[in-house]
Short mmCIF file of C-alpha atoms in Angstrom, two decimals:
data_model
loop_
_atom_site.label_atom_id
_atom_site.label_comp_id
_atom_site.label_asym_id
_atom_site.label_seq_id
_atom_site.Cartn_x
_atom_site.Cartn_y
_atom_site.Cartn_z
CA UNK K 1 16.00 14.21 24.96
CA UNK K 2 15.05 12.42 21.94
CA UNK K 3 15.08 7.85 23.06
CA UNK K 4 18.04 5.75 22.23
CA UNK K 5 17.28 2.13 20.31
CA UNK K 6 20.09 0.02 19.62
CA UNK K 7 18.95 -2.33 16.90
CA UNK K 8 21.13 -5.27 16.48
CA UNK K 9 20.03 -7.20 13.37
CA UNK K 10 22.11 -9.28 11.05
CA UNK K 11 20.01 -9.32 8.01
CA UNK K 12 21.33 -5.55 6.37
CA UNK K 13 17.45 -4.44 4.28
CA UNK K 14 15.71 -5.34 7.80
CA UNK K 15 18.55 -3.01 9.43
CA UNK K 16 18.75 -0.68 7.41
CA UNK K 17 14.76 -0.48 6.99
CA UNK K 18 14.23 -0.50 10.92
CA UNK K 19 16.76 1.85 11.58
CA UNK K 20 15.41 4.71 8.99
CA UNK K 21 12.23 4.47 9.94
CA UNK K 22 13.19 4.79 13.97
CA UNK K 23 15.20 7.85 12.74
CA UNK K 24 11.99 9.28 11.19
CA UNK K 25 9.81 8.99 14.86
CA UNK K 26 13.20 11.26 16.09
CA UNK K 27 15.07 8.51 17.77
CA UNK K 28 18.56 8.12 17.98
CA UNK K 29 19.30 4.76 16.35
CA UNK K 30 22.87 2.77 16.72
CA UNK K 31 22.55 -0.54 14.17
CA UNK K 32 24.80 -3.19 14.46
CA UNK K 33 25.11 -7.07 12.19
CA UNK K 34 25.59 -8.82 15.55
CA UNK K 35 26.29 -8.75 19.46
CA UNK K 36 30.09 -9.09 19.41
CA UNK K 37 30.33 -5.20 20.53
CA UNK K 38 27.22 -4.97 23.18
CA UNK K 39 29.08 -4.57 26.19
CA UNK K 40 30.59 -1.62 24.40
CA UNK K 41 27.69 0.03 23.35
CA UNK K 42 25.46 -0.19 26.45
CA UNK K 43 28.26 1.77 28.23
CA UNK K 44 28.77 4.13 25.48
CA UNK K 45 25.25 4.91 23.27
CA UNK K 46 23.08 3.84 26.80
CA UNK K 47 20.20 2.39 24.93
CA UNK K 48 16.90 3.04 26.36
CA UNK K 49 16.23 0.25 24.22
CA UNK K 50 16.85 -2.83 22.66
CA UNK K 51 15.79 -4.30 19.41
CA UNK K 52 17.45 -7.59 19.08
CA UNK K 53 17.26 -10.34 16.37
CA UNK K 54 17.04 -13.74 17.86
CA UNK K 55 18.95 -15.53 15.36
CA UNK K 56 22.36 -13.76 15.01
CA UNK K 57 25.54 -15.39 14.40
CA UNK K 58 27.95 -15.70 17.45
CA UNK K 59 25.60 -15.01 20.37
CA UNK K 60 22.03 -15.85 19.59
CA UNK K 61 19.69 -12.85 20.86
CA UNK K 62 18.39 -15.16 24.44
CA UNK K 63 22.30 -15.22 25.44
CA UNK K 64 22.45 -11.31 24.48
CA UNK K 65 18.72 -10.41 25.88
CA UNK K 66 20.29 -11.87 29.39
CA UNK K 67 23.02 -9.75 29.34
CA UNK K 68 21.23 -6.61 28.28
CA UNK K 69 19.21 -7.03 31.68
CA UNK K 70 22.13 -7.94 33.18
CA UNK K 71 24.60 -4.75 32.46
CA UNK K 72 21.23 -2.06 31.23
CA UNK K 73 17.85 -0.91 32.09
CA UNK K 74 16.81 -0.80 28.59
CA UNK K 75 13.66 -2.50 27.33
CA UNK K 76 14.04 -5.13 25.11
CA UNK K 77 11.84 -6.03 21.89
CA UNK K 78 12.58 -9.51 20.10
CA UNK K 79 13.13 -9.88 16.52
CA UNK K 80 12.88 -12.99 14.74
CA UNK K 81 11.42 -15.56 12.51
CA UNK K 82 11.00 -18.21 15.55
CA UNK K 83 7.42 -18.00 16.32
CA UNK K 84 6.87 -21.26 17.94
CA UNK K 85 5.06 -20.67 21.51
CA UNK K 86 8.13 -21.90 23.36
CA UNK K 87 10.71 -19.24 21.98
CA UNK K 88 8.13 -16.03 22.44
CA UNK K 89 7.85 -17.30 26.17
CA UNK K 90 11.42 -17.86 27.00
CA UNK K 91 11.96 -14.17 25.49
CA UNK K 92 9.51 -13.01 27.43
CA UNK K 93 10.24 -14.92 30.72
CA UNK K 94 13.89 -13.87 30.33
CA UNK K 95 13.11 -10.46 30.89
CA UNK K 96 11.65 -9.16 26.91
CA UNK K 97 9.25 -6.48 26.93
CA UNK K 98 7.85 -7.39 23.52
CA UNK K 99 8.32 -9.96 20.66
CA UNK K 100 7.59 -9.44 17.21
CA UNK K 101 7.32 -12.34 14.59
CA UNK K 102 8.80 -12.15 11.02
CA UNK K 103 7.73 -10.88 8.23
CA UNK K 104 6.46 -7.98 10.09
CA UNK K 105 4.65 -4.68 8.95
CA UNK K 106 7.35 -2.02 9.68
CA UNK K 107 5.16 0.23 11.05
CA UNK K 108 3.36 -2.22 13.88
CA UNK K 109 7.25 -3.19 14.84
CA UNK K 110 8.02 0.78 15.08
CA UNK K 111 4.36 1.09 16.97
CA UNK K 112 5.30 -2.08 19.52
CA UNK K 113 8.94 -0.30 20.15
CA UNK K 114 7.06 3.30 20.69
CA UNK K 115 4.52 1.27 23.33
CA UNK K 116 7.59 0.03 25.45
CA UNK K 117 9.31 3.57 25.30
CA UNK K 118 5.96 4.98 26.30
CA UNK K 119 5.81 2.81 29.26
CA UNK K 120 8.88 3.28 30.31
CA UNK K 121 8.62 7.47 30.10
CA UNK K 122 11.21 7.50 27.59
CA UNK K 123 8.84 8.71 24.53
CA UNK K 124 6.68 12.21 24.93
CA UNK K 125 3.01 11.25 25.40
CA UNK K 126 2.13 15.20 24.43
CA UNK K 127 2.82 16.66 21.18
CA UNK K 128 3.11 20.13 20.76
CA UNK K 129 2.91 22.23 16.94
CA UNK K 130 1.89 25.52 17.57
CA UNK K 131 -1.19 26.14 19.25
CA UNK K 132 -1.61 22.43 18.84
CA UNK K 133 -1.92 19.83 21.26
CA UNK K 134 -2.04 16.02 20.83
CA UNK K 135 -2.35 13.67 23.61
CA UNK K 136 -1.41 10.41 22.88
CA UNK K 137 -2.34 9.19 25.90
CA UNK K 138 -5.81 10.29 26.21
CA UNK K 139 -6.39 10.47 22.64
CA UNK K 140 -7.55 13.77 22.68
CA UNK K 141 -6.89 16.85 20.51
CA UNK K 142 -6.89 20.63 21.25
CA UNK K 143 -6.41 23.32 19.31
CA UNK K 144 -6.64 27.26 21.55
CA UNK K 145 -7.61 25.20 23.92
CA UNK K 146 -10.56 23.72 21.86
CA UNK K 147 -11.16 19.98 21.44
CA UNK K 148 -10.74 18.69 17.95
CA UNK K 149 -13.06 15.57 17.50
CA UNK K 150 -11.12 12.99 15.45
CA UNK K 151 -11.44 9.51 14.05
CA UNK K 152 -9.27 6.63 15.17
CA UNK K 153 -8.05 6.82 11.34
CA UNK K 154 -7.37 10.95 12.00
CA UNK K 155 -5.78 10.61 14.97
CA UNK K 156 -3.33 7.95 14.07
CA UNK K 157 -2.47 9.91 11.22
CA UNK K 158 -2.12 13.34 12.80
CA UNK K 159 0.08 11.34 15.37
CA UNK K 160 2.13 10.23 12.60
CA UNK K 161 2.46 13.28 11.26
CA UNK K 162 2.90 15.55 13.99
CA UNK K 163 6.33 12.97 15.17
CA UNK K 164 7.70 14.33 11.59
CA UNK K 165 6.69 17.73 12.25
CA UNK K 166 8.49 20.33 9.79
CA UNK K 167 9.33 17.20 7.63
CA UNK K 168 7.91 16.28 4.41
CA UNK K 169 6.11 12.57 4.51
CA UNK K 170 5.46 10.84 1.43
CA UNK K 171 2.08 9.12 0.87
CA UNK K 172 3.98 5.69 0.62
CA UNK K 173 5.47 6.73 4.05
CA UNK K 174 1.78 7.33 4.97
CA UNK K 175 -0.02 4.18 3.91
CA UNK K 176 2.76 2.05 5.42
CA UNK K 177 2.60 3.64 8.86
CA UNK K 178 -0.82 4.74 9.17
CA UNK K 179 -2.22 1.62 7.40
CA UNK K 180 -0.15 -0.85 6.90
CA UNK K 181 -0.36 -0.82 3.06
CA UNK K 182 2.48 -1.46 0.87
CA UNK K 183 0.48 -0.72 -2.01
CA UNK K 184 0.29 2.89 -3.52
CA UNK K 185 -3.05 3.68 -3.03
CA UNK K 186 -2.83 8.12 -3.22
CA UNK K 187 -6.53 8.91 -3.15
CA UNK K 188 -6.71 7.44 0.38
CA UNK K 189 -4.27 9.23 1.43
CA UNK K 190 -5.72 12.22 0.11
CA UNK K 191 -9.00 11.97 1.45
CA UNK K 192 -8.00 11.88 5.26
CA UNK K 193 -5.49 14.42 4.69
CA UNK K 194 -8.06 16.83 3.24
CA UNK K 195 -10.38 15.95 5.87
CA UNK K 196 -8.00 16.04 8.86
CA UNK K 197 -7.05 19.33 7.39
CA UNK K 198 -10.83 20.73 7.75
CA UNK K 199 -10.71 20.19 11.03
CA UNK K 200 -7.23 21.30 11.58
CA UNK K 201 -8.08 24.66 10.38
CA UNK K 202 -11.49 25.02 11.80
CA UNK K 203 -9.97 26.90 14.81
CA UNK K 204 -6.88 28.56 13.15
CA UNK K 205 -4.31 29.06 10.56
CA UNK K 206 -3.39 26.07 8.22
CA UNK K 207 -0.83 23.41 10.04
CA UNK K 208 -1.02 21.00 7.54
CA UNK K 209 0.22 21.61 3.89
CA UNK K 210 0.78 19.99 0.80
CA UNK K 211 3.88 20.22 -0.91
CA UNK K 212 3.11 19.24 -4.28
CA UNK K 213 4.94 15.91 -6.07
CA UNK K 214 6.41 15.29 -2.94
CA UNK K 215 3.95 15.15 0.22
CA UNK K 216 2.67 16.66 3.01
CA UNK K 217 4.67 18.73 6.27
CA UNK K 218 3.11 19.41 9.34
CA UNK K 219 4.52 22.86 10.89
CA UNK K 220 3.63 25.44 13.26
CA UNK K 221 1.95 29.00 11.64
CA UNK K 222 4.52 31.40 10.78
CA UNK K 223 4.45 34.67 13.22
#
């Protein structure tokens, strides 16, 4: 079953940003503008996990992080533009798994809330496409049961990829998850595709393909 983030965040681009993009690892997102309905949603969407804003009208997110671990089991990640030493350790003494400063790079946020689902068993540490096997724990590759040697720079791309698998990913999409960019910068891009794809297909059919003016999909062969 595919993890379940509440993200409660007043400010509506951050929202709506944060909740696409949690969409796009195959989450199940439920966004809300503030806590005034939590006690509603734990019961009903049972969050496996938390991303709260600190500074929220109403209830500020260290009265709402309490009673998350109060009523849930979810993890909790801290949002917010408080980064003086005192708040991140109150989160975190209250009972936070992570806190993340703002401005943030989307894709290290969406990287810190896959960590805390990993811990907690709630994200798949084995991805499967085919004959293709990524370990995300062990950072290892296999394809027919032969090892694939990747860069760091491969691997966290193929990873990327392979959460979107039989979606088309745009090479903005790319560079903002893979590198943090938010500049276009295609041949990049380009280059470690063509490369991961080299090695990708050194022990089968292509996985990877390029669908021209729009991206790149990762899917299984056809039979």
């Amino acid at each position: 079953m595919a993890a379940r983030v509440l993200v409660v965040e007043d400010a509506e681009a951050i929202r709506t940003a944060v909740g696409i993009a949690l969409e796009e690892t195959g989450c199940l997102v439920l966004t809300r503008p503030d806590g005034s309905s939590i006690e509603r949603d734990l019961a009903s969407f049972r969050p496996d996990l938390v991303l709260l804003d600190v500074m929220l009208p109403g209830r500020d997110g260290f009265e709402l992080l309490e009673l998350v671990r109060r009523l849930s089991s979810a993890g909790i990640v801290l949002l917010t533009a408080r980064d003086a030493v005192e708040d991140r350790l109150h989160g975190l003494r209250t009972g936070a798994d992570d806190y993340v400063v703002k401005p943030f790079v989307l894709a290290e946020l969406i990287a810190r809330v896959e960590a805390v689902l990993r811990r907690m068993g709630r994200l798949r540490t084995v991805l499967e496409i085919g004959d293709l096997l990524i370990d995300i724990e062990a950072n290892s590759v296999t394809r027919a049961g032969q090892p694939i040697d990747l860069t760091a720079t491969e691997l966290k791309l193929l990873t990327f990829l392979a959460g979107r698998r039989d979606k088309v990913v745009g090479k903005a999409q790319i560079l903002a998850a893979v590198w943090g960019y938010d500049d276009y910068a295609a041949n990049l891009v380009e280059v470690h595709v063509s490369a991961l794809r080299r090695k990708l297909e050194s022990t089968g059919p292509r996985l990877l393909h390029t669908i021209r003016g729009s991206g790149y999909i990762l899917r299984a062969p056809t039979p």
